[in-house]
Structures are given as C-alpha cells and as structure tokens.
C-alpha cells in the first residue's frame, strides 16, 4: 500500500470515538490506546503494530500554562501527587483493578483483562517523569507535524521541578 494514494486519513477524535467508528465499520483502521486496543482485539480486530514499536512517547501528561506555574505552583504539585497516588493504587491493587474492569467494562475473559491491566501499568511513569529520550521524541514529532524549524530545547519546554516536589512530599524515590 502507498499511504499517499491508498489511505484516507480522518481526524475523528479521541480513542473512544475512533474505536466506535472502527467497530461500526465506518473506518477500516484506527490508532487506539489502552483499553480500546484491547476492546478491539476482543472484537476480532488485529493489532498491526504498537506506536511504541516505532517511537517511545508518553500517552498523557500534565501541561500547564507558564502563568499557572507562577500563580499556583502548589495546585500543580497537588495534581501530580493525585496522579502518582492513582498510579500507585493501580500498580498495587491488581485484583481490585481486574474486578473493576470486569464489573464496569464487562470484560469477562481473564486474558483480555490481564492485557488491559498490563497496558494500564505500562502507560504511567512511577515517578511522574518521562525520560529525556521520550520527551525529545515528542519535540521531534511536534516539529515534523507543524513543519517547524524552531530550536527549542528540552530545557525550554520541560520543567520536572513540580514532579520532583510531589515525589519528595510522597517520599517516592
């Protein structure tokens, strides 16, 4: 296949919208993140590849305006602490999470629930900080997508001081 000629790219929305479009037959392929990639597998779709096989990027994060950083730094630290606590909860309460996935999402198959759990655990950093390589990949993707030639460095874009403060307050090493 030639992606320039044989593929039509559509902007549909988030993973839930892309999954719904895939399941309904409106589209033939979609980029899905957990747990939707597992829902698709359960429905008989094949996963052709994982984006992380190509390039490591974070699937989420906390972005704030520089003004917010100046005006309400404690609020940012509290948010990061909440995310770190939730991540820790997911990692340390596997049985409860597996039961939740079964009860709330209706996933009865243990192997599918296990795959969803493995994906969830793999999504989140234990300490709220992504590697420099991962963040450089994000910068490169943005440059390519926007056809930008700016010379911003990692230090211009990333400030881990809030995550480090949250770690210290939670006594995470």
mmCIF file of C-alpha atoms in Angstrom:
data_model
loop_
_atom_site.group_PDB
_atom_site.id
_atom_site.type_symbol
_atom_site.label_atom_id
_atom_site.label_comp_id
_atom_site.label_asym_id
_atom_site.label_seq_id
_atom_site.Cartn_x
_atom_site.Cartn_y
_atom_site.Cartn_z
ATOM 1 C CA UNK A 1 0.000 0.000 0.000
ATOM 2 C CA UNK A 2 1.051 3.516 -0.679
ATOM 3 C CA UNK A 3 -0.218 5.695 2.202
ATOM 4 C CA UNK A 4 -0.164 8.765 -0.022
ATOM 5 C CA UNK A 5 -2.554 7.165 -2.553
ATOM 6 C CA UNK A 6 -4.317 4.228 -0.886
ATOM 7 C CA UNK A 7 -5.209 5.667 2.514
ATOM 8 C CA UNK A 8 -7.534 8.464 3.549
ATOM 9 C CA UNK A 9 -6.657 9.947 6.926
ATOM 10 C CA UNK A 10 -9.514 11.317 9.019
ATOM 11 C CA UNK A 11 -9.481 13.331 12.216
ATOM 12 C CA UNK A 12 -12.178 11.626 14.260
ATOM 13 C CA UNK A 13 -11.449 12.451 17.877
ATOM 14 C CA UNK A 14 -10.271 10.547 20.909
ATOM 15 C CA UNK A 15 -9.779 6.809 21.234
ATOM 16 C CA UNK A 16 -13.376 6.128 22.231
ATOM 17 C CA UNK A 17 -14.612 7.863 19.051
ATOM 18 C CA UNK A 18 -12.047 6.063 16.909
ATOM 19 C CA UNK A 19 -12.959 2.718 18.484
ATOM 20 C CA UNK A 20 -16.689 3.325 17.895
ATOM 21 C CA UNK A 21 -16.032 4.234 14.257
ATOM 22 C CA UNK A 22 -13.885 1.111 13.813
ATOM 23 C CA UNK A 23 -16.462 -1.163 15.451
ATOM 24 C CA UNK A 24 -19.311 0.291 13.366
ATOM 25 C CA UNK A 25 -17.378 -0.250 10.132
ATOM 26 C CA UNK A 26 -17.176 3.470 9.332
ATOM 27 C CA UNK A 27 -13.395 3.160 9.160
ATOM 28 C CA UNK A 28 -11.087 0.219 8.495
ATOM 29 C CA UNK A 29 -8.183 1.077 10.799
ATOM 30 C CA UNK A 30 -7.512 3.311 13.780
ATOM 31 C CA UNK A 31 -4.819 4.310 16.207
ATOM 32 C CA UNK A 32 -6.085 3.117 19.621
ATOM 33 C CA UNK A 33 -4.652 3.436 23.102
ATOM 34 C CA UNK A 34 -5.481 1.222 26.073
ATOM 35 C CA UNK A 35 -8.012 -0.009 26.893
ATOM 36 C CA UNK A 36 -9.579 0.493 23.445
ATOM 37 C CA UNK A 37 -6.853 -1.510 21.687
ATOM 38 C CA UNK A 38 -7.838 -4.455 23.907
ATOM 39 C CA UNK A 39 -11.553 -3.937 23.240
ATOM 40 C CA UNK A 40 -10.767 -4.075 19.516
ATOM 41 C CA UNK A 41 -8.761 -7.298 19.933
ATOM 42 C CA UNK A 42 -11.687 -8.801 21.841
ATOM 43 C CA UNK A 43 -13.989 -7.945 18.910
ATOM 44 C CA UNK A 44 -11.687 -9.720 16.456
ATOM 45 C CA UNK A 45 -9.622 -6.804 15.122
ATOM 46 C CA UNK A 46 -5.907 -7.367 14.658
ATOM 47 C CA UNK A 47 -3.306 -5.107 16.164
ATOM 48 C CA UNK A 48 -0.856 -4.472 13.367
ATOM 49 C CA UNK A 49 1.664 -2.608 15.460
ATOM 50 C CA UNK A 50 2.180 -0.585 18.582
ATOM 51 C CA UNK A 51 3.224 3.032 18.258
ATOM 52 C CA UNK A 52 5.879 2.391 20.903
ATOM 53 C CA UNK A 53 7.451 -0.142 18.500
ATOM 54 C CA UNK A 54 8.273 2.865 16.325
ATOM 55 C CA UNK A 55 8.934 5.604 18.854
ATOM 56 C CA UNK A 56 8.556 5.958 22.588
ATOM 57 C CA UNK A 57 6.256 8.829 23.539
ATOM 58 C CA UNK A 58 4.115 9.436 26.597
ATOM 59 C CA UNK A 59 0.407 8.857 26.052
ATOM 60 C CA UNK A 60 -0.559 11.514 28.517
ATOM 61 C CA UNK A 61 0.788 14.120 30.804
ATOM 62 C CA UNK A 62 0.091 17.318 32.606
ATOM 63 C CA UNK A 63 0.606 20.502 30.653
ATOM 64 C CA UNK A 64 0.014 23.908 32.141
ATOM 65 C CA UNK A 65 0.469 27.478 31.068
ATOM 66 C CA UNK A 66 3.576 29.209 32.392
ATOM 67 C CA UNK A 67 1.320 31.774 34.077
ATOM 68 C CA UNK A 68 -0.336 28.967 36.079
ATOM 69 C CA UNK A 69 3.103 27.729 37.101
ATOM 70 C CA UNK A 70 3.865 31.138 38.545
ATOM 71 C CA UNK A 71 0.493 31.794 40.158
ATOM 72 C CA UNK A 72 -0.462 28.382 41.588
ATOM 73 C CA UNK A 73 2.542 26.070 41.857
ATOM 74 C CA UNK A 74 1.040 24.223 44.838
ATOM 75 C CA UNK A 75 -2.025 23.328 42.768
ATOM 76 C CA UNK A 76 0.224 21.722 40.147
ATOM 77 C CA UNK A 77 2.076 19.710 42.791
ATOM 78 C CA UNK A 78 -1.254 18.519 44.256
ATOM 79 C CA UNK A 79 -2.410 17.370 40.821
ATOM 80 C CA UNK A 80 0.807 15.451 40.211
ATOM 81 C CA UNK A 81 0.539 13.871 43.656
ATOM 82 C CA UNK A 82 -3.004 12.729 42.843
ATOM 83 C CA UNK A 83 -1.830 11.147 39.581
ATOM 84 C CA UNK A 84 1.086 9.433 41.338
ATOM 85 C CA UNK A 85 -1.220 8.091 44.056
ATOM 86 C CA UNK A 86 -3.655 6.785 41.450
ATOM 87 C CA UNK A 87 -0.827 5.139 39.548
ATOM 88 C CA UNK A 88 0.455 3.536 42.727
ATOM 89 C CA UNK A 89 -3.070 2.318 43.517
ATOM 90 C CA UNK A 90 -3.371 0.685 40.080
ATOM 91 C CA UNK A 91 0.019 -0.996 40.449
ATOM 92 C CA UNK A 92 -0.594 -2.283 43.957
ATOM 93 C CA UNK A 93 -4.252 -3.317 43.728
ATOM 94 C CA UNK A 94 -4.253 -5.573 40.682
ATOM 95 C CA UNK A 95 -7.080 -7.802 41.949
ATOM 96 C CA UNK A 96 -9.334 -4.793 42.557
ATOM 97 C CA UNK A 97 -8.500 -3.274 39.178
ATOM 98 C CA UNK A 98 -9.151 -6.590 37.401
ATOM 99 C CA UNK A 99 -12.535 -6.828 39.182
ATOM 100 C CA UNK A 100 -13.336 -3.235 38.203
ATOM 101 C CA UNK A 101 -12.534 -3.960 34.548
ATOM 102 C CA UNK A 102 -14.838 -6.969 34.654
ATOM 103 C CA UNK A 103 -17.694 -5.255 36.505
ATOM 104 C CA UNK A 104 -17.638 -1.809 34.870
ATOM 105 C CA UNK A 105 -16.413 -2.661 31.375
ATOM 106 C CA UNK A 106 -17.996 -6.112 31.116
ATOM 107 C CA UNK A 107 -14.750 -7.860 30.197
ATOM 108 C CA UNK A 108 -15.227 -11.453 31.364
ATOM 109 C CA UNK A 109 -12.169 -13.025 29.699
ATOM 110 C CA UNK A 110 -9.250 -13.147 32.133
ATOM 111 C CA UNK A 111 -6.622 -12.918 29.401
ATOM 112 C CA UNK A 112 -8.198 -9.749 27.995
ATOM 113 C CA UNK A 113 -8.436 -8.188 31.470
ATOM 114 C CA UNK A 114 -4.801 -9.140 32.070
ATOM 115 C CA UNK A 115 -3.772 -7.466 28.817
ATOM 116 C CA UNK A 116 -5.705 -4.307 29.719
ATOM 117 C CA UNK A 117 -4.094 -4.248 33.162
ATOM 118 C CA UNK A 118 -0.606 -4.739 31.699
ATOM 119 C CA UNK A 119 -1.226 -1.855 29.290
ATOM 120 C CA UNK A 120 -2.507 0.409 32.090
ATOM 121 C CA UNK A 121 0.518 -0.271 34.262
ATOM 122 C CA UNK A 122 2.842 0.314 31.326
ATOM 123 C CA UNK A 123 1.288 3.674 30.488
ATOM 124 C CA UNK A 124 2.262 5.536 33.611
ATOM 125 C CA UNK A 125 5.625 6.554 34.954
ATOM 126 C CA UNK A 126 6.175 5.549 38.587
ATOM 127 C CA UNK A 127 7.653 8.938 39.403
ATOM 128 C CA UNK A 128 5.799 11.259 37.036
ATOM 129 C CA UNK A 129 8.866 11.985 34.920
ATOM 130 C CA UNK A 130 9.441 10.853 31.354
ATOM 131 C CA UNK A 131 12.919 10.118 30.048
ATOM 132 C CA UNK A 132 14.790 12.758 28.066
ATOM 133 C CA UNK A 133 14.687 10.466 25.014
ATOM 134 C CA UNK A 134 10.900 10.186 25.242
ATOM 135 C CA UNK A 135 10.454 13.946 25.522
ATOM 136 C CA UNK A 136 12.886 14.590 22.655
ATOM 137 C CA UNK A 137 10.697 12.283 20.553
ATOM 138 C CA UNK A 138 7.668 14.434 21.410
ATOM 139 C CA UNK A 139 9.520 17.597 20.392
ATOM 140 C CA UNK A 140 10.568 15.968 17.116
ATOM 141 C CA UNK A 141 7.002 14.825 16.370
ATOM 142 C CA UNK A 142 5.635 18.313 17.008
ATOM 143 C CA UNK A 143 8.314 19.843 14.782
ATOM 144 C CA UNK A 144 7.505 17.421 11.962
ATOM 145 C CA UNK A 145 3.736 17.788 12.340
ATOM 146 C CA UNK A 146 3.873 21.579 12.393
ATOM 147 C CA UNK A 147 6.744 21.741 9.933
ATOM 148 C CA UNK A 148 8.506 23.912 12.481
ATOM 149 C CA UNK A 149 12.170 24.735 12.449
ATOM 150 C CA UNK A 150 12.311 26.242 15.932
ATOM 151 C CA UNK A 151 15.349 25.470 18.024
ATOM 152 C CA UNK A 152 13.630 24.873 21.363
ATOM 153 C CA UNK A 153 15.482 22.513 23.627
ATOM 154 C CA UNK A 154 14.187 20.141 26.260
ATOM 155 C CA UNK A 155 15.041 22.700 28.951
ATOM 156 C CA UNK A 156 12.847 25.273 27.163
ATOM 157 C CA UNK A 157 9.806 23.010 27.310
ATOM 158 C CA UNK A 158 10.035 20.657 30.295
ATOM 159 C CA UNK A 159 10.040 21.528 33.994
ATOM 160 C CA UNK A 160 10.230 18.485 36.243
ATOM 161 C CA UNK A 161 10.571 20.546 39.438
ATOM 162 C CA UNK A 162 6.862 20.127 40.252
ATOM 163 C CA UNK A 163 7.057 16.348 39.834
ATOM 164 C CA UNK A 164 10.200 16.246 41.959
ATOM 165 C CA UNK A 165 8.461 18.235 44.691
ATOM 166 C CA UNK A 166 5.469 15.857 44.526
ATOM 167 C CA UNK A 167 7.858 12.902 44.765
ATOM 168 C CA UNK A 168 9.522 14.391 47.820
ATOM 169 C CA UNK A 169 6.193 15.044 49.527
ATOM 170 C CA UNK A 170 5.061 11.472 48.808
ATOM 171 C CA UNK A 171 8.511 10.110 49.697
ATOM 172 C CA UNK A 172 8.932 8.463 46.283
ATOM 173 C CA UNK A 173 12.460 7.608 45.295
#
